[in-house]
mmCIF file of C-alpha atoms and ligand atoms in Angstrom:
data_model
loop_
_atom_site.group_PDB
_atom_site.id
_atom_site.type_symbol
_atom_site.label_atom_id
_atom_site.label_comp_id
_atom_site.label_asym_id
_atom_site.label_seq_id
_atom_site.Cartn_x
_atom_site.Cartn_y
_atom_site.Cartn_z
ATOM 1 C CA MET A 1 68.137 95.392 114.248
ATOM 2 C CA ALA A 2 71.877 94.863 114.060
ATOM 3 C CA LYS A 3 73.774 96.331 116.994
ATOM 4 C CA ILE A 4 77.441 97.246 117.293
ATOM 5 C CA ILE A 5 78.678 95.981 120.649
ATOM 6 C CA GLY A 6 82.153 97.458 120.384
ATOM 7 C CA GLY A 7 85.428 97.515 118.560
ATOM 8 C CA LEU A 8 88.819 95.943 118.854
ATOM 9 C CA THR A 9 92.028 97.071 117.222
ATOM 10 C CA THR A 10 95.236 95.109 117.008
ATOM 11 C CA SER A 11 98.407 94.772 115.004
ATOM 12 C CA HIS A 12 98.412 91.868 112.507
ATOM 13 C CA ILE A 13 102.091 90.880 112.271
ATOM 14 C CA PRO A 14 102.705 87.831 109.996
ATOM 15 C CA ALA A 15 105.174 86.249 112.482
ATOM 16 C CA VAL A 16 102.187 85.837 114.851
ATOM 17 C CA GLY A 17 100.755 83.185 112.501
ATOM 18 C CA ASN A 18 104.044 81.345 112.694
ATOM 19 C CA ALA A 19 104.185 81.651 116.511
ATOM 20 C CA ILE A 20 100.646 80.230 116.826
ATOM 21 C CA GLU A 21 101.385 77.435 114.353
ATOM 22 C CA ASN A 22 104.470 76.405 116.339
ATOM 23 C CA ASN A 23 102.921 76.926 119.794
ATOM 24 C CA LEU A 24 105.414 79.591 120.853
ATOM 25 C CA GLN A 25 102.933 81.691 122.874
ATOM 26 C CA GLN A 26 104.597 80.878 126.210
ATOM 27 C CA GLU A 27 108.168 81.455 124.977
ATOM 28 C CA PRO A 28 109.839 84.477 126.632
ATOM 29 C CA TYR A 29 109.879 86.445 123.367
ATOM 30 C CA TRP A 30 106.138 86.020 122.780
ATOM 31 C CA LYS A 31 104.566 85.631 126.230
ATOM 32 C CA ARG A 32 103.905 89.265 127.121
ATOM 33 C CA PHE A 33 102.592 89.965 123.619
ATOM 34 C CA PHE A 34 100.103 87.066 123.677
ATOM 35 C CA ASP A 35 99.122 87.792 127.304
ATOM 36 C CA GLY A 36 97.899 91.147 126.021
ATOM 37 C CA TYR A 37 95.094 89.351 124.163
ATOM 38 C CA GLU A 38 93.677 87.558 127.219
ATOM 39 C CA PRO A 39 91.329 90.359 128.434
ATOM 40 C CA ALA A 40 90.291 90.975 124.814
ATOM 41 C CA LYS A 41 89.428 87.294 124.425
ATOM 42 C CA GLU A 42 87.322 87.399 127.592
ATOM 43 C CA TRP A 43 85.504 90.501 126.404
ATOM 44 C CA LEU A 44 84.863 88.956 122.998
ATOM 45 C CA LYS A 45 83.418 85.838 124.602
ATOM 46 C CA GLU A 46 81.045 88.006 126.639
ATOM 47 C CA ALA A 47 80.186 90.213 123.637
ATOM 48 C CA ASN A 48 79.311 87.024 121.752
ATOM 49 C CA PRO A 49 79.147 88.568 118.256
ATOM 50 C CA ASP A 50 77.379 86.931 115.305
ATOM 51 C CA MET A 51 79.395 89.053 112.893
ATOM 52 C CA ILE A 52 82.883 90.510 112.887
ATOM 53 C CA VAL A 53 83.545 93.333 110.455
ATOM 54 C CA VAL A 54 87.297 93.235 109.862
ATOM 55 C CA VAL A 55 88.817 96.489 108.601
ATOM 56 C CA TYR A 56 92.321 95.666 107.417
ATOM 57 C CA ASN A 57 94.740 96.279 104.615
ATOM 58 C CA ASP A 58 95.525 93.700 101.996
ATOM 59 C CA HIS A 59 99.304 93.384 101.440
ATOM 60 C CA GLY A 60 99.304 92.296 97.790
ATOM 61 C CA LEU A 61 97.453 88.972 98.058
ATOM 62 C CA ASN A 62 94.015 89.896 96.712
ATOM 63 C CA PHE A 63 94.795 93.310 95.184
ATOM 64 C CA PHE A 64 98.009 94.240 93.451
ATOM 65 C CA LEU A 65 99.471 97.435 92.067
ATOM 66 C CA ASP A 66 97.709 97.027 88.710
ATOM 67 C CA LYS A 67 94.228 97.309 90.272
ATOM 68 C CA MET A 68 94.030 98.909 93.706
ATOM 69 C CA PRO A 69 90.675 99.961 95.145
ATOM 70 C CA THR A 70 90.903 102.592 97.894
ATOM 71 C CA PHE A 71 88.091 100.919 99.852
ATOM 72 C CA ALA A 72 86.818 97.393 99.105
ATOM 73 C CA LEU A 73 84.007 95.388 100.677
ATOM 74 C CA GLY A 74 83.642 91.615 100.670
ATOM 75 C CA CYS A 75 80.230 90.566 99.273
ATOM 76 C CA ALA A 76 80.554 86.796 99.519
ATOM 77 C CA ASP A 77 79.336 83.924 101.664
ATOM 78 C CA ILE A 78 82.876 82.609 102.072
ATOM 79 C CA TYR A 79 86.385 84.078 102.187
ATOM 80 C CA HIS A 80 89.454 81.957 101.578
ATOM 81 C CA ASN A 81 92.912 82.489 102.993
ATOM 82 C CA ALA A 82 95.856 81.685 100.711
ATOM 83 C CA ASP A 83 99.528 80.963 101.014
ATOM 84 C CA GLU A 84 101.610 84.014 101.908
ATOM 85 C CA GLY A 85 104.953 82.308 102.372
ATOM 86 C CA TRP A 86 106.434 81.148 105.711
ATOM 87 C CA GLY A 87 105.366 77.602 104.781
ATOM 88 C CA LEU A 88 102.140 78.142 106.747
ATOM 89 C CA LYS A 89 99.028 76.226 105.791
ATOM 90 C CA PRO A 90 96.105 78.456 104.746
ATOM 91 C CA GLN A 91 93.453 78.731 107.452
ATOM 92 C CA ALA A 92 89.980 77.229 107.197
ATOM 93 C CA PRO A 93 87.756 79.500 105.082
ATOM 94 C CA PHE A 94 85.826 82.240 106.875
ATOM 95 C CA PRO A 95 82.047 82.402 106.559
ATOM 96 C CA GLY A 96 80.582 85.630 105.196
ATOM 97 C CA ASP A 97 77.021 86.896 104.786
ATOM 98 C CA ALA A 98 76.489 88.257 101.285
ATOM 99 C CA GLN A 99 73.025 89.583 102.112
ATOM 100 C CA PHE A 100 74.411 91.672 104.969
ATOM 101 C CA SER A 101 77.319 92.801 102.775
ATOM 102 C CA TRP A 102 74.995 94.099 100.053
ATOM 103 C CA HIS A 103 73.007 96.018 102.632
ATOM 104 C CA VAL A 104 76.248 97.625 103.871
ATOM 105 C CA ALA A 105 77.318 98.355 100.263
ATOM 106 C CA GLU A 106 74.000 100.049 99.445
ATOM 107 C CA SER A 107 74.074 102.130 102.585
ATOM 108 C CA LEU A 108 77.706 103.193 102.081
ATOM 109 C CA ILE A 109 77.007 104.247 98.501
ATOM 110 C CA ASP A 110 73.911 106.161 99.663
ATOM 111 C CA GLN A 111 76.243 107.945 102.087
ATOM 112 C CA GLU A 112 78.604 108.769 99.185
ATOM 113 C CA PHE A 113 81.270 106.144 99.943
ATOM 114 C CA ASP A 114 81.603 104.491 96.549
ATOM 115 C CA ILE A 115 83.404 101.343 97.639
ATOM 116 C CA CYS A 116 84.496 98.488 95.387
ATOM 117 C CA THR A 117 82.295 95.395 95.913
ATOM 118 C CA CYS A 118 84.056 92.009 95.740
ATOM 119 C CA GLN A 119 82.143 88.755 95.269
ATOM 120 C CA GLU A 120 85.432 86.909 95.641
ATOM 121 C CA MET A 121 88.081 88.026 98.092
ATOM 122 C CA LEU A 122 91.170 86.228 99.358
ATOM 123 C CA VAL A 123 92.107 87.341 102.867
ATOM 124 C CA ASP A 124 95.694 87.696 104.108
ATOM 125 C CA HIS A 125 97.446 87.986 107.500
ATOM 126 C CA GLY A 126 95.840 91.398 108.091
ATOM 127 C CA PHE A 127 92.513 89.592 108.400
ATOM 128 C CA VAL A 128 93.546 86.137 109.561
ATOM 129 C CA ASN A 129 96.095 86.698 112.338
ATOM 130 C CA PRO A 130 93.944 88.854 114.626
ATOM 131 C CA ILE A 131 91.137 86.262 114.347
ATOM 132 C CA ARG A 132 93.566 83.437 115.165
ATOM 133 C CA ALA A 133 95.071 85.371 118.092
ATOM 134 C CA LEU A 134 91.574 85.918 119.525
ATOM 135 C CA TYR A 135 89.744 82.689 118.652
ATOM 136 C CA GLY A 136 92.592 80.203 118.263
ATOM 137 C CA THR A 137 93.057 78.055 115.177
ATOM 138 C CA LEU A 138 89.744 76.413 114.342
ATOM 139 C CA LYS A 139 88.480 74.179 111.569
ATOM 140 C CA GLU A 140 85.164 76.015 111.655
ATOM 141 C CA TRP A 141 84.898 79.635 112.737
ATOM 142 C CA PRO A 142 82.108 80.395 115.249
ATOM 143 C CA VAL A 143 81.278 83.784 113.748
ATOM 144 C CA LYS A 144 80.531 85.313 110.354
ATOM 145 C CA THR A 145 82.894 87.885 108.913
ATOM 146 C CA LEU A 146 82.841 90.881 106.602
ATOM 147 C CA PRO A 147 86.203 92.029 105.214
ATOM 148 C CA VAL A 148 86.667 95.751 104.556
ATOM 149 C CA ALA A 149 89.990 96.465 102.868
ATOM 150 C CA VAL A 150 91.614 99.911 102.898
ATOM 151 C CA ASN A 151 94.511 100.626 100.547
ATOM 152 C CA VAL A 152 97.807 101.556 102.201
ATOM 153 C CA VAL A 153 99.989 99.835 99.598
ATOM 154 C CA GLN A 154 99.718 102.046 96.515
ATOM 155 C CA HIS A 155 99.780 105.821 96.919
ATOM 156 C CA PRO A 156 97.615 107.887 97.070
ATOM 157 C CA VAL A 157 96.317 106.430 100.347
ATOM 158 C CA PRO A 158 93.128 107.781 101.999
ATOM 159 C CA THR A 159 93.609 110.257 104.856
ATOM 160 C CA ALA A 160 92.957 109.495 108.518
ATOM 161 C CA ALA A 161 90.058 111.986 108.373
ATOM 162 C CA ARG A 162 88.501 110.107 105.454
ATOM 163 C CA CYS A 163 88.895 106.814 107.305
ATOM 164 C CA LEU A 164 87.160 108.222 110.382
ATOM 165 C CA LYS A 165 84.272 109.319 108.114
ATOM 166 C CA LEU A 166 84.182 105.898 106.457
ATOM 167 C CA GLY A 167 83.888 104.379 109.931
ATOM 168 C CA ARG A 168 80.951 106.666 110.757
ATOM 169 C CA ALA A 169 79.185 105.668 107.539
ATOM 170 C CA LEU A 170 79.986 102.012 108.193
ATOM 171 C CA GLY A 171 78.488 102.273 111.685
ATOM 172 C CA LYS A 172 75.243 103.690 110.222
ATOM 173 C CA ALA A 173 75.212 101.050 107.498
ATOM 174 C CA ILE A 174 75.548 98.227 110.012
ATOM 175 C CA GLU A 175 73.016 99.563 112.502
ATOM 176 C CA SER A 176 70.385 100.054 109.800
ATOM 177 C CA TYR A 177 70.389 96.322 108.981
ATOM 178 C CA PRO A 178 66.900 95.124 109.928
ATOM 179 C CA GLU A 179 67.856 91.665 111.210
ATOM 180 C CA ASP A 180 69.069 91.033 114.756
ATOM 181 C CA MET A 181 72.822 90.660 114.713
ATOM 182 C CA ARG A 182 75.504 91.372 117.297
ATOM 183 C CA VAL A 183 78.430 93.020 115.560
ATOM 184 C CA VAL A 184 82.002 93.714 116.639
ATOM 185 C CA ILE A 185 84.338 95.805 114.456
ATOM 186 C CA PHE A 186 88.024 94.947 114.206
ATOM 187 C CA GLY A 187 90.610 97.408 112.912
ATOM 188 C CA THR A 188 93.921 95.677 112.197
ATOM 189 C CA GLY A 189 97.400 96.992 111.414
ATOM 190 C CA GLY A 190 99.929 99.397 112.902
ATOM 191 C CA LEU A 191 101.141 100.667 115.147
ATOM 192 C CA SER A 192 104.562 102.094 114.226
ATOM 193 C CA HIS A 193 106.745 100.044 111.906
ATOM 194 C CA GLN A 194 108.875 100.432 108.821
ATOM 195 C CA LEU A 195 109.972 97.347 106.918
ATOM 196 C CA GLN A 196 112.174 98.878 104.251
ATOM 197 C CA GLY A 197 114.726 101.539 103.360
ATOM 198 C CA GLU A 198 117.141 103.467 105.547
ATOM 199 C CA ARG A 199 114.747 103.726 108.453
ATOM 200 C CA ALA A 200 113.796 100.011 108.473
ATOM 201 C CA GLY A 201 113.154 98.926 112.063
ATOM 202 C CA LEU A 202 111.784 102.309 113.159
ATOM 203 C CA ILE A 203 109.401 102.119 116.142
ATOM 204 C CA ASN A 204 108.024 105.210 117.916
ATOM 205 C CA VAL A 205 106.803 104.078 121.340
ATOM 206 C CA ASP A 206 105.754 107.560 122.548
ATOM 207 C CA PHE A 207 103.666 108.207 119.433
ATOM 208 C CA ASP A 208 102.080 104.739 119.580
ATOM 209 C CA ILE A 209 101.039 105.191 123.197
ATOM 210 C CA GLU A 210 99.630 108.637 122.488
ATOM 211 C CA CYS A 211 97.705 107.250 119.487
ATOM 212 C CA MET A 212 96.151 104.494 121.620
ATOM 213 C CA GLU A 213 95.096 107.019 124.243
ATOM 214 C CA LYS A 214 93.674 109.603 121.840
ATOM 215 C CA ILE A 215 91.993 107.204 119.406
ATOM 216 C CA ALA A 216 89.905 105.967 122.337
ATOM 217 C CA THR A 217 88.961 109.346 123.803
ATOM 218 C CA GLU A 218 89.398 111.952 121.083
ATOM 219 C CA PRO A 219 89.743 110.339 117.626
ATOM 220 C CA GLU A 220 89.662 113.672 115.755
ATOM 221 C CA TRP A 221 93.144 114.267 117.227
ATOM 222 C CA PHE A 222 94.620 111.726 114.820
ATOM 223 C CA THR A 223 93.107 113.512 111.803
ATOM 224 C CA GLN A 224 95.452 116.498 112.309
ATOM 225 C CA PHE A 225 98.243 114.431 110.709
ATOM 226 C CA SER A 226 98.751 114.165 106.967
ATOM 227 C CA ASN A 227 99.770 110.752 105.673
ATOM 228 C CA ALA A 228 103.318 112.069 105.193
ATOM 229 C CA GLU A 229 103.384 113.115 108.869
ATOM 230 C CA ILE A 230 102.052 109.740 110.021
ATOM 231 C CA MET A 231 104.755 107.969 108.010
ATOM 232 C CA ARG A 232 107.430 110.338 109.322
ATOM 233 C CA LYS A 233 106.381 109.624 112.910
ATOM 234 C CA ALA A 234 105.304 105.982 112.698
ATOM 235 C CA GLY A 235 107.264 104.624 109.722
ATOM 236 C CA THR A 236 106.046 103.882 106.198
ATOM 237 C CA GLU A 237 104.009 100.849 107.334
ATOM 238 C CA GLY A 238 102.822 102.739 110.424
ATOM 239 C CA ILE A 239 100.280 104.243 108.013
ATOM 240 C CA GLU A 240 98.274 101.045 108.696
ATOM 241 C CA THR A 241 97.119 102.819 111.867
ATOM 242 C CA ILE A 242 94.430 104.504 109.736
ATOM 243 C CA MET A 243 92.499 101.180 110.062
ATOM 244 C CA TRP A 244 92.018 102.092 113.723
ATOM 245 C CA MET A 245 90.230 105.269 112.603
ATOM 246 C CA VAL A 246 87.661 103.261 110.631
ATOM 247 C CA MET A 247 86.918 101.063 113.653
ATOM 248 C CA ARG A 248 86.699 104.114 115.924
ATOM 249 C CA GLY A 249 84.342 105.973 113.574
ATOM 250 C CA ALA A 250 81.904 103.049 113.587
ATOM 251 C CA LEU A 251 81.487 103.347 117.368
ATOM 252 C CA GLN A 252 79.692 105.950 119.465
ATOM 253 C CA ASP A 253 81.488 109.211 120.279
ATOM 254 C CA GLU A 254 81.781 108.239 123.959
ATOM 255 C CA VAL A 255 82.960 104.704 124.511
ATOM 256 C CA LYS A 256 84.136 102.672 127.448
ATOM 257 C CA VAL A 257 87.792 101.631 127.310
ATOM 258 C CA ILE A 258 87.744 97.945 128.240
ATOM 259 C CA HIS A 259 91.366 97.026 127.588
ATOM 260 C CA LYS A 260 94.588 98.559 126.349
ATOM 261 C CA HIS A 261 97.892 96.751 125.889
ATOM 262 C CA TYR A 262 101.112 97.774 124.179
ATOM 263 C CA HIS A 263 104.251 95.754 123.499
ATOM 264 C CA ALA A 264 107.306 96.705 121.437
ATOM 265 C CA PRO A 265 108.958 95.366 119.507
ATOM 266 C CA ILE A 266 107.312 92.219 118.272
ATOM 267 C CA SER A 267 108.814 91.272 114.935
ATOM 268 C CA ASN A 268 109.345 94.804 113.515
ATOM 269 C CA THR A 269 106.294 96.449 115.036
ATOM 270 C CA GLY A 270 105.018 98.410 118.031
ATOM 271 C CA ALA A 271 102.025 96.199 118.780
ATOM 272 C CA GLY A 272 98.838 97.510 120.396
ATOM 273 C CA VAL A 273 95.548 95.936 121.442
ATOM 274 C CA LEU A 274 92.633 98.237 122.253
ATOM 275 C CA VAL A 275 89.084 97.172 123.148
ATOM 276 C CA LEU A 276 86.306 99.784 123.192
ATOM 277 C CA GLU A 277 82.659 99.199 124.055
ATOM 278 C CA ASN A 278 79.579 101.153 123.007
ATOM 279 C CA GLN A 279 77.481 102.456 125.899
HETATM 280 C C1 DHB B 301 105.278 93.116 109.991
HETATM 281 C C2 DHB B 301 104.131 93.844 110.328
HETATM 282 C C3 DHB B 301 103.101 93.998 109.404
HETATM 283 O O1 DHB B 301 101.963 94.707 109.649
HETATM 284 C C4 DHB B 301 103.187 93.406 108.153
HETATM 285 O O2 DHB B 301 102.137 93.528 107.316
HETATM 286 C C5 DHB B 301 104.335 92.692 107.804
HETATM 287 C C6 DHB B 301 105.382 92.536 108.729
HETATM 288 C C7 DHB B 301 106.382 92.915 110.977
HETATM 289 O O3 DHB B 301 106.373 93.482 112.076
HETATM 290 O O4 DHB B 301 107.315 92.145 110.684
HETATM 291 FE FE1 FE B 302 100.712 94.889 107.809
#
C-alpha cells in the first residue's frame, strides 16, 4: 500500500528560482533563507519518497481568469514547466503517474471532492521552486510528482476549513492506493505577503510564527479565520497559506515536528519551512 511519510510546507517565491540559477545561495541576502532548507533536505533524503504530491497555487500560467477550477488534479505522466518571465529557462519536465492520479481522483470524488482532472498541466514557480530548493536543479528528477492546484487567484477562494478537509480526503485517497509507494506531501505558498495596492510589502511576522506553530500542533485553529481575515492579517497573497492546511490534513492528527524555519523578508514574503512526520 502507499504510505504517507510526512509533509513539508514552504514558501515558493519566484526570486528563489533566479537566486538558484545565479548561484546566490551563499550571498548575505540569501544565506540564512537557503540554510533553512538544509535539515529539510536531510529529512527528505532519509524519507526517500517515490512520489511527491505538490499542493500549490497556479499564478495564471496554466489556469487564467476565464476558466478557474477551485481544486485541480494533474492526471498525466509528465508535467512541463514554462516561461514565467525573469529570463529563466524552464526546468526539465517532471514525471507524473497517471494511474496513481486517477486512483486519487476516483477516491476524492467518492469522498465528495469533485476536483477538476487535468491530462495536461503546466506547472509554475509554486510547484517548481520548492522542488529546486530541496533537490537542486536536475536534468532528470529522482521522484514522481502529482500536482494539486488550489485557486487563490480568482475569488471566491476555498476556505481554510475546506482545505483542511480536502487534505484529509487526499490522505485517505493516497493511502488507499494498493501499490507500495512512499509519499511526501508538499504544501507551497505563503506565509504573509501582499504584492499590490496600498499595503504592498505587508509582512506579519507574529502571525506567521503563530501559524507555523499551530498548523503543526492544532490545525483547526487556522480554520477560525475567514479568507477576509487571513488577507487582513497576512496580506492578499498571504491567502496562499491555505495550501499548508491541505498538506496538514493529509497527515495524522498527531505528528512529529522535524524542522521549522522562518525568515523575513525574502523578496516580499515572510518565508517559512515546516517539516512534519507521521508517527
Ligand atoms: C512573491 C511571492 C509569491 O508567492 C509569488 O507568487 C510571487 C512573488 C514575492 O515574495 O516576491
Ligand atoms: Fe505565490
